[in-house]
PDB file of C-alpha atoms in Angstrom:
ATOM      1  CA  UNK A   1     100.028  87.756 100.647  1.00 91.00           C
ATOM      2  CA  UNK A   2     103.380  90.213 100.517  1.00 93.00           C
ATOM      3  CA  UNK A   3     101.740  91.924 104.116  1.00 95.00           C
ATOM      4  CA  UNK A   4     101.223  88.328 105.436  1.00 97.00           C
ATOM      5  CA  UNK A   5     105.146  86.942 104.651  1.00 98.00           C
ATOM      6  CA  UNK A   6     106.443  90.304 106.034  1.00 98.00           C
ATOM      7  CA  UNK A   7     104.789  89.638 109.261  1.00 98.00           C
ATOM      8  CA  UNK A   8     106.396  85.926 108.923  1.00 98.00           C
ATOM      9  CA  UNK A   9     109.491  87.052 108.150  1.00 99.00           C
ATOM     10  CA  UNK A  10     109.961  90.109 111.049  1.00 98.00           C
ATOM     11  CA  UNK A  11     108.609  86.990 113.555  1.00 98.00           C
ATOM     12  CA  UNK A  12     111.336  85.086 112.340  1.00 98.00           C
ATOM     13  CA  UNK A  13     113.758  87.719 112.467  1.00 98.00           C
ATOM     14  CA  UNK A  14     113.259  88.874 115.867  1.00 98.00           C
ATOM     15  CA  UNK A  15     113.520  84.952 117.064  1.00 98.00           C
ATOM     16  CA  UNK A  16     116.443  84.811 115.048  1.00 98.00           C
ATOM     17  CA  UNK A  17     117.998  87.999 116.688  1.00 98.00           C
ATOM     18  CA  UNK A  18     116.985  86.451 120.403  1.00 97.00           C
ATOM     19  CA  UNK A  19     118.502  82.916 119.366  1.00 97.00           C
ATOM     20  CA  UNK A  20     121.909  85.112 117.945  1.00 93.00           C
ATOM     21  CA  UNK A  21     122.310  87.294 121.440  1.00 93.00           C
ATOM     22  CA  UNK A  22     121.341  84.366 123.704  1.00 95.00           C
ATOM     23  CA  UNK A  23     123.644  81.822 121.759  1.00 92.00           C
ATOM     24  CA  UNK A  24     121.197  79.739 121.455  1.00 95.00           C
ATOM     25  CA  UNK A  25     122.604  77.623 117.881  1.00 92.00           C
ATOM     26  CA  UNK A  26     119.644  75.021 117.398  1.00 94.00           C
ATOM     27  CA  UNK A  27     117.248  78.076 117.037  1.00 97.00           C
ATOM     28  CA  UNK A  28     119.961  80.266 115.348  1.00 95.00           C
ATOM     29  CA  UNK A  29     120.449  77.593 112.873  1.00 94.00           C
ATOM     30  CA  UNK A  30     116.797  76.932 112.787  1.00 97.00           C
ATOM     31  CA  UNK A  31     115.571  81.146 112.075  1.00 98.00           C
ATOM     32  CA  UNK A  32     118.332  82.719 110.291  1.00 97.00           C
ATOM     33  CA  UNK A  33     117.620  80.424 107.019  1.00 97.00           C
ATOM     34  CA  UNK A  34     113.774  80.864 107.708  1.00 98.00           C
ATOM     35  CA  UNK A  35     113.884  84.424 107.766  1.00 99.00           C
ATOM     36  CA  UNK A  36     114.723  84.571 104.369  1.00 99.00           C
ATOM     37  CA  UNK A  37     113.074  82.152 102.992  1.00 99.00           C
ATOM     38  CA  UNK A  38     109.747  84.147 104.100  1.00 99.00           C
ATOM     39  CA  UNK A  39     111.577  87.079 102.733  1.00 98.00           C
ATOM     40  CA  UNK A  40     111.933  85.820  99.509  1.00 98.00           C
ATOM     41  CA  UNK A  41     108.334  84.695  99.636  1.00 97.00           C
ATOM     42  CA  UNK A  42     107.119  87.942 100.295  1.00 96.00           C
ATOM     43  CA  UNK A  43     109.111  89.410  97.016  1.00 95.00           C
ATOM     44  CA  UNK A  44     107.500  86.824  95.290  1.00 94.00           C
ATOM     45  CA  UNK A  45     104.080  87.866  96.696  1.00 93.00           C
ATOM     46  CA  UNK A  46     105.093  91.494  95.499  1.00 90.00           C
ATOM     47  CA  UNK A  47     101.729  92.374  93.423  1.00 81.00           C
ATOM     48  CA  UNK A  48     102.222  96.252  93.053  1.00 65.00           C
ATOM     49  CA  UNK A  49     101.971  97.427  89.410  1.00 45.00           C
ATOM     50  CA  UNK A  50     105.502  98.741  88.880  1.00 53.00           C
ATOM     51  CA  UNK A  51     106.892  95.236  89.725  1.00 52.00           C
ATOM     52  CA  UNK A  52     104.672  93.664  86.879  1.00 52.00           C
ATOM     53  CA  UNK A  53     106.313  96.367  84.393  1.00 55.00           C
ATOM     54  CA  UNK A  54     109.419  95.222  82.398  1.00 48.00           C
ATOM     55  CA  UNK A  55     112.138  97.145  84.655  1.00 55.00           C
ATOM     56  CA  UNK A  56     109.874  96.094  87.617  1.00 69.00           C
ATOM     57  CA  UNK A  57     109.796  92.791  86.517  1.00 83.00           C
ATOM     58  CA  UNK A  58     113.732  92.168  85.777  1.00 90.00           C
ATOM     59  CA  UNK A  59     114.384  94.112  89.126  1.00 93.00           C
ATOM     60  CA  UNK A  60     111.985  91.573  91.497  1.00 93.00           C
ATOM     61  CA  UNK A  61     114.130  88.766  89.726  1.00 94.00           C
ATOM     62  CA  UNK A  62     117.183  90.389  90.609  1.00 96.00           C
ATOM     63  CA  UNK A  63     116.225  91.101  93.951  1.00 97.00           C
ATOM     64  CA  UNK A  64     115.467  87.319  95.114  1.00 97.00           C
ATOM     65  CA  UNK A  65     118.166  86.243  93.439  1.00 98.00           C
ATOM     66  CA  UNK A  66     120.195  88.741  95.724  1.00 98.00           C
ATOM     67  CA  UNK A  67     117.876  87.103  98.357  1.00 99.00           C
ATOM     68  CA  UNK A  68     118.976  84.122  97.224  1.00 98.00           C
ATOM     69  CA  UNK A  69     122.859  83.949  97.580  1.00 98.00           C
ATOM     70  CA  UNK A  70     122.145  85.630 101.051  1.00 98.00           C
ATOM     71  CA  UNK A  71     120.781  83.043 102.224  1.00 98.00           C
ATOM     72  CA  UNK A  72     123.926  80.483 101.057  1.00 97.00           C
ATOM     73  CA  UNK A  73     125.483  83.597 102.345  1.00 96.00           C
ATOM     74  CA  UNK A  74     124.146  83.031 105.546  1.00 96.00           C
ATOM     75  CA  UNK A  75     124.063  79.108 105.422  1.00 94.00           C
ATOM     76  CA  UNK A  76     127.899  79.439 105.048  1.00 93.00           C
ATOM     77  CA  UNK A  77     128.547  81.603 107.901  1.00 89.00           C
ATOM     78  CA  UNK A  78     126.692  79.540 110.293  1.00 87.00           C
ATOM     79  CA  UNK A  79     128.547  76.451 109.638  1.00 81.00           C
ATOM     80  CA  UNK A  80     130.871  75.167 111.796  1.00 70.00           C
ATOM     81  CA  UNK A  81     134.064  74.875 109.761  1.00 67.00           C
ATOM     82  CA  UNK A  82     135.998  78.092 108.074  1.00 75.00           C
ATOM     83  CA  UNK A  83     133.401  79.126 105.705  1.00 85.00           C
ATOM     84  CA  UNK A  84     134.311  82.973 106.066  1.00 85.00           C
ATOM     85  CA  UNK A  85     135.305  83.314 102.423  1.00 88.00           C
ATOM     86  CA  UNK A  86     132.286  81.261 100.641  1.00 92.00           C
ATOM     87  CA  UNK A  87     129.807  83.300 102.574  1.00 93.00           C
ATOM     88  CA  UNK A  88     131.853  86.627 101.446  1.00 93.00           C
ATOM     89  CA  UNK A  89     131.686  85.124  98.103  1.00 95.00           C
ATOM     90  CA  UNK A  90     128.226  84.846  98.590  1.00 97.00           C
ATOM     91  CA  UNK A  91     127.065  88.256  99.775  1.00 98.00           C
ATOM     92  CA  UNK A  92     129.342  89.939  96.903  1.00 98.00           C
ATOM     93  CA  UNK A  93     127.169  87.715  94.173  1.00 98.00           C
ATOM     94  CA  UNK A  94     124.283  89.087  96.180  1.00 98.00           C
ATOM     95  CA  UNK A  95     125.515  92.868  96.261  1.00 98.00           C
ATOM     96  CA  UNK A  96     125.709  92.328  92.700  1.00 98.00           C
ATOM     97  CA  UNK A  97     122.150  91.323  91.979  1.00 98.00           C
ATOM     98  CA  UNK A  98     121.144  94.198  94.433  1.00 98.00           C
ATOM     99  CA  UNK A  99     122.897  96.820  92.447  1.00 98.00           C
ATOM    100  CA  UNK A 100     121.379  95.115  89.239  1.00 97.00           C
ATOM    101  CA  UNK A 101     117.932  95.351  90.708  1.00 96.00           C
ATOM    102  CA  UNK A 102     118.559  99.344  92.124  1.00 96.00           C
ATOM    103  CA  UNK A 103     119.950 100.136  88.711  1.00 96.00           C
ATOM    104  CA  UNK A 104     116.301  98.528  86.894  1.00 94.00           C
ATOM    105  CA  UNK A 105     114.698 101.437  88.979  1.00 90.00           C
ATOM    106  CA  UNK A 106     116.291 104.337  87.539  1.00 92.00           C
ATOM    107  CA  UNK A 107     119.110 105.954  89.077  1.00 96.00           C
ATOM    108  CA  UNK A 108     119.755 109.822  89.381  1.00 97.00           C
ATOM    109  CA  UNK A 109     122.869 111.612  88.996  1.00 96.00           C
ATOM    110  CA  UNK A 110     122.133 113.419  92.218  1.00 98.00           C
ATOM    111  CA  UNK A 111     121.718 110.879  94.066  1.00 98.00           C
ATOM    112  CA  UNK A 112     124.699 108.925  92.551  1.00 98.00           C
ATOM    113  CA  UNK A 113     126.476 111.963  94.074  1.00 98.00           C
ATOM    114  CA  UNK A 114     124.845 111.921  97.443  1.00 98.00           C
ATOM    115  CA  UNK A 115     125.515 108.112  98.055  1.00 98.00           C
ATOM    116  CA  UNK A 116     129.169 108.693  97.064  1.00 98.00           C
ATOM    117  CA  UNK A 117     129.658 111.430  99.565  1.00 98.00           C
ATOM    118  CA  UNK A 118     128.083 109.020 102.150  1.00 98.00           C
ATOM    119  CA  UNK A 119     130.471 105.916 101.004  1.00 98.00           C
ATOM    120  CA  UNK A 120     133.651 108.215 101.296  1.00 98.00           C
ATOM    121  CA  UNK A 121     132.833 109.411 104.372  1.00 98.00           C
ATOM    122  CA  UNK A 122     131.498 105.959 106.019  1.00 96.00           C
ATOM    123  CA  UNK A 123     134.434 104.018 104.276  1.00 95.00           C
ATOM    124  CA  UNK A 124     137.066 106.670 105.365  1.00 95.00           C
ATOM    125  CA  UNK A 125     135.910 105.690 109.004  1.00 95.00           C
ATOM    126  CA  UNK A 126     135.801 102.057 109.389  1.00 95.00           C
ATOM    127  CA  UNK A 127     137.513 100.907 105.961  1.00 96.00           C
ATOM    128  CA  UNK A 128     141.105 101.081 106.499  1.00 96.00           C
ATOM    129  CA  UNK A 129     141.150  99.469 109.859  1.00 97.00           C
ATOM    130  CA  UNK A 130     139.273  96.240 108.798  1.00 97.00           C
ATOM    131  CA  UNK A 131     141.293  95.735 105.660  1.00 96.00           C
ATOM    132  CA  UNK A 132     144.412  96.427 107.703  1.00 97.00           C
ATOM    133  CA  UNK A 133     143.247  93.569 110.251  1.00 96.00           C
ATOM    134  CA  UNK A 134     142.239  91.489 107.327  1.00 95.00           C
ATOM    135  CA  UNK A 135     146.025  91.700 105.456  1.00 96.00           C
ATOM    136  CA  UNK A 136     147.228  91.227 108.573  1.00 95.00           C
ATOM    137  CA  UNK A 137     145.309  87.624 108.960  1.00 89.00           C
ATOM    138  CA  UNK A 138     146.020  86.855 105.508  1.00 90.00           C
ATOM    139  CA  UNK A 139     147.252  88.538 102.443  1.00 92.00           C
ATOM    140  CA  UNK A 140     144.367  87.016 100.251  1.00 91.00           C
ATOM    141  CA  UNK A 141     141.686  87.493 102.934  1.00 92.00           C
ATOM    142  CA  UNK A 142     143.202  91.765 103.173  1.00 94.00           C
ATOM    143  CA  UNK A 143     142.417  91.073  98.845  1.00 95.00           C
ATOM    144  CA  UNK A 144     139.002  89.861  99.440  1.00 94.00           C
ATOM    145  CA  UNK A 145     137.625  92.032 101.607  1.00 95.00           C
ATOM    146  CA  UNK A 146     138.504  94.902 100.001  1.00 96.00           C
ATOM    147  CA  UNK A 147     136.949  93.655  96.778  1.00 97.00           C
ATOM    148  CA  UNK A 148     133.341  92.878  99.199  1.00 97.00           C
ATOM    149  CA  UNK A 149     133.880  96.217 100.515  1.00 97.00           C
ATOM    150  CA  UNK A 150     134.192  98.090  96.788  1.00 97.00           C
ATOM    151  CA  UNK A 151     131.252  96.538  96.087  1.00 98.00           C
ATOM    152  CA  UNK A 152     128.714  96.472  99.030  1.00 98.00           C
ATOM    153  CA  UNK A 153     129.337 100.807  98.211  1.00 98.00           C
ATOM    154  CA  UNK A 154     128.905  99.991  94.737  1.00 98.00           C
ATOM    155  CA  UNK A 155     125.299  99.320  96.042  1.00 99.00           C
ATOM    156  CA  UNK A 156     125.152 101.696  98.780  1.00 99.00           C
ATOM    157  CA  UNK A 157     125.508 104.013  95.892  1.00 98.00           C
ATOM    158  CA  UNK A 158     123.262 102.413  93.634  1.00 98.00           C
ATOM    159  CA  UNK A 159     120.328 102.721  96.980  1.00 98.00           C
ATOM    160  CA  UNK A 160     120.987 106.824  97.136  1.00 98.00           C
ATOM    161  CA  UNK A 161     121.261 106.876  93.597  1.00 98.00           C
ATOM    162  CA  UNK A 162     117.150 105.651  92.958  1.00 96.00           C
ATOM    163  CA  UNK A 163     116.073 107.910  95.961  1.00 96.00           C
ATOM    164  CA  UNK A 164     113.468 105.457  97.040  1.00 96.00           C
ATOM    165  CA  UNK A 165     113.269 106.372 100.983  1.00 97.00           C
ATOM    166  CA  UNK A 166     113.205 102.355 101.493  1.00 97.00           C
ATOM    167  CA  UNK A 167     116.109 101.502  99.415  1.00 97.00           C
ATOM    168  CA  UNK A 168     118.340 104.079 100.841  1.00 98.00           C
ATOM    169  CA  UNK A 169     118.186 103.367 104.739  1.00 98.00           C
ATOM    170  CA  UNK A 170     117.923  99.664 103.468  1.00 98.00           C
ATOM    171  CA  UNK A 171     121.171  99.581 101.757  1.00 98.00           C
ATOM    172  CA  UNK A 172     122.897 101.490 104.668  1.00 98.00           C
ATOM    173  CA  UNK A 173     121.660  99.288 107.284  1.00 98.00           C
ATOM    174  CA  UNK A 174     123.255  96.525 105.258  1.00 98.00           C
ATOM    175  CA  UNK A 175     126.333  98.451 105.146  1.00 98.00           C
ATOM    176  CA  UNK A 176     126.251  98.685 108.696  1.00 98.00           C
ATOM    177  CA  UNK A 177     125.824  94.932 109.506  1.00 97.00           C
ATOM    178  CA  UNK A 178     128.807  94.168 107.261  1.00 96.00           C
ATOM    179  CA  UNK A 179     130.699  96.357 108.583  1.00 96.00           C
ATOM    180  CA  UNK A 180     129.625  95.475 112.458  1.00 96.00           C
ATOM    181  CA  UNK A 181     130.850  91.381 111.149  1.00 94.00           C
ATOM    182  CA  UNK A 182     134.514  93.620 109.672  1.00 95.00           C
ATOM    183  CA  UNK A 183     135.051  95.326 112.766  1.00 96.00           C
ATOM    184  CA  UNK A 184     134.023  92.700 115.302  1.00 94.00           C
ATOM    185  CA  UNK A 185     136.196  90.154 112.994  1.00 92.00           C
ATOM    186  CA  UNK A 186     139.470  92.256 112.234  1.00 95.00           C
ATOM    187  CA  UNK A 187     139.645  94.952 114.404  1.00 96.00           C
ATOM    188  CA  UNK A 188     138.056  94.873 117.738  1.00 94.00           C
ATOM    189  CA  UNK A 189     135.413  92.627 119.174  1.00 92.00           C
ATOM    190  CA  UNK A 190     132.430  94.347 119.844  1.00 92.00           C
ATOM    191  CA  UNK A 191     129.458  94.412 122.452  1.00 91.00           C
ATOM    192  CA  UNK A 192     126.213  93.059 121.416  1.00 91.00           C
ATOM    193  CA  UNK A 193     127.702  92.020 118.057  1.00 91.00           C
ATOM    194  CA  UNK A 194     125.722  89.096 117.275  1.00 91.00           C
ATOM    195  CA  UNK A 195     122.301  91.052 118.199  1.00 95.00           C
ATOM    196  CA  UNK A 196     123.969  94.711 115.981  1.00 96.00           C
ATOM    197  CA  UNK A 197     125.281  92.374 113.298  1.00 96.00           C
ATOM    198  CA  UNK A 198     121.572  90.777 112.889  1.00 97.00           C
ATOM    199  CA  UNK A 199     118.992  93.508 113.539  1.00 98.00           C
ATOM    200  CA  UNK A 200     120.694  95.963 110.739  1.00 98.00           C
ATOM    201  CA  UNK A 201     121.439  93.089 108.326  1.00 98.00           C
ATOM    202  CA  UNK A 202     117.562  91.413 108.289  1.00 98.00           C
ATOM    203  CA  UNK A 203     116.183  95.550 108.304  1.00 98.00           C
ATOM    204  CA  UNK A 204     118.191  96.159 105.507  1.00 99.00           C
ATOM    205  CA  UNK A 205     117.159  93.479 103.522  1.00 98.00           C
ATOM    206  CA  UNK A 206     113.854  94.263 104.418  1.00 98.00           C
ATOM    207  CA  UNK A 207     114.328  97.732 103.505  1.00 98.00           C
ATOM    208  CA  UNK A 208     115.639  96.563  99.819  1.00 98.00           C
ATOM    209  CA  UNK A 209     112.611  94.524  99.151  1.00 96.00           C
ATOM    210  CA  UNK A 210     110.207  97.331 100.561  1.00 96.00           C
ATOM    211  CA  UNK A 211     112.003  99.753  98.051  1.00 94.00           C
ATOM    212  CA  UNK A 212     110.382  96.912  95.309  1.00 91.00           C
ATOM    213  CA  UNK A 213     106.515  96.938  96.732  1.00 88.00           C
ATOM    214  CA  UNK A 214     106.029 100.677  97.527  1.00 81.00           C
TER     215      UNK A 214
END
């Protein structure tokens, strides 16, 4: 059953990343929700032995509850209206359970190390410039972001730091999306942002939820 709602839920991905490039909203609005929903299925369908263990156990509970407040997350970003903040508020409830669910796995000190070499160095780069163009908007929204942005490497961290080779690129690819929606929001507007903001966001969650079946 887990094989059969990850095929449903890369279908319903890649619809959802043709709907987001070609602006096509019923469809958008229609995919987007869906593809997590069969995500969240699939974790649910997760029948490997070390997710049936007690740290396995609390860590697939963690995980679709991350899965879960993604999907308000994405609900609240879709909606017509200024929802920017609730869906932030969303994702960092989310990033939460993720680094709950990473932590259930074990982490290393190594790796610990590793991911916050990567976060200083990935942060350095694109960082400063969105919270700038966040403060800029709004004092509170400069606040906000930088509290999403201490915590989505929080659980960049926590990915490098269980040295699971799904987890890792998973978390990263997540990092990337948000920070494609920073940039594109606050800085610059970029090319292809809808397709780059929704191709590394659904792979990363995918990658998360791999990192919980093999």
């Amino acid at each position: 059953m887990f094989i059969s709602f990850l095929v449903i839920t890369l279908v319903f991905a890649v619809v959802n990343w043709w709907a987001a490039q070609t602006g096509n909203k019923p469809w958008e609005y229609a995919f987007k929700p869906l593809t997590m929903v069969a995500l969240i299925a699939a974790t649910l369908a997760i029948t490997d032995p070390a997710s049936s263990s007690a740290h396995g156990s609390g860590a697939r509970i963690a995980m679709v509850i991350g899965l879960a407040l993604s999907l308000l997350g994405d609900i609240a970003l879709m909606l017509p209206g200024r929802y920017f903040i609730q869906g932030l508020a969303a994702f960092l409830l989310a990033h939460i359970a993720y680094i709950v669910a990473l932590a259930l796995f074990g982490l290393s000190w190594p790796g610990v190390a590793l991911g916050v070499v990567f976060v200083v160095v990935a942060a350095g780069m694109i960082a400063p410039r969105i919270v700038r163009g966040a403060r800029s908007e709004d004092p509170r929204m400069g606040a906000a972001v930088t509290v999403y942005l201490s915590v989505i490497s929080l659980m960049v961290i926590a990915a490098f730091g269980t040295g699971s080779v799904w987890a890792i690129p998973g978390a990263v690819l997540f990092y990337a999306s948000d920070g494609c929606i920073g940039w594109d929001k606050f800085v610059k507007e970029l090319p292809y942002r809808h397709l780059l903001v929704m191709v590394t966001y659904h792979l990363g969650q995918i990658g998360l939820v791999l990192s919980l079946a093999l």
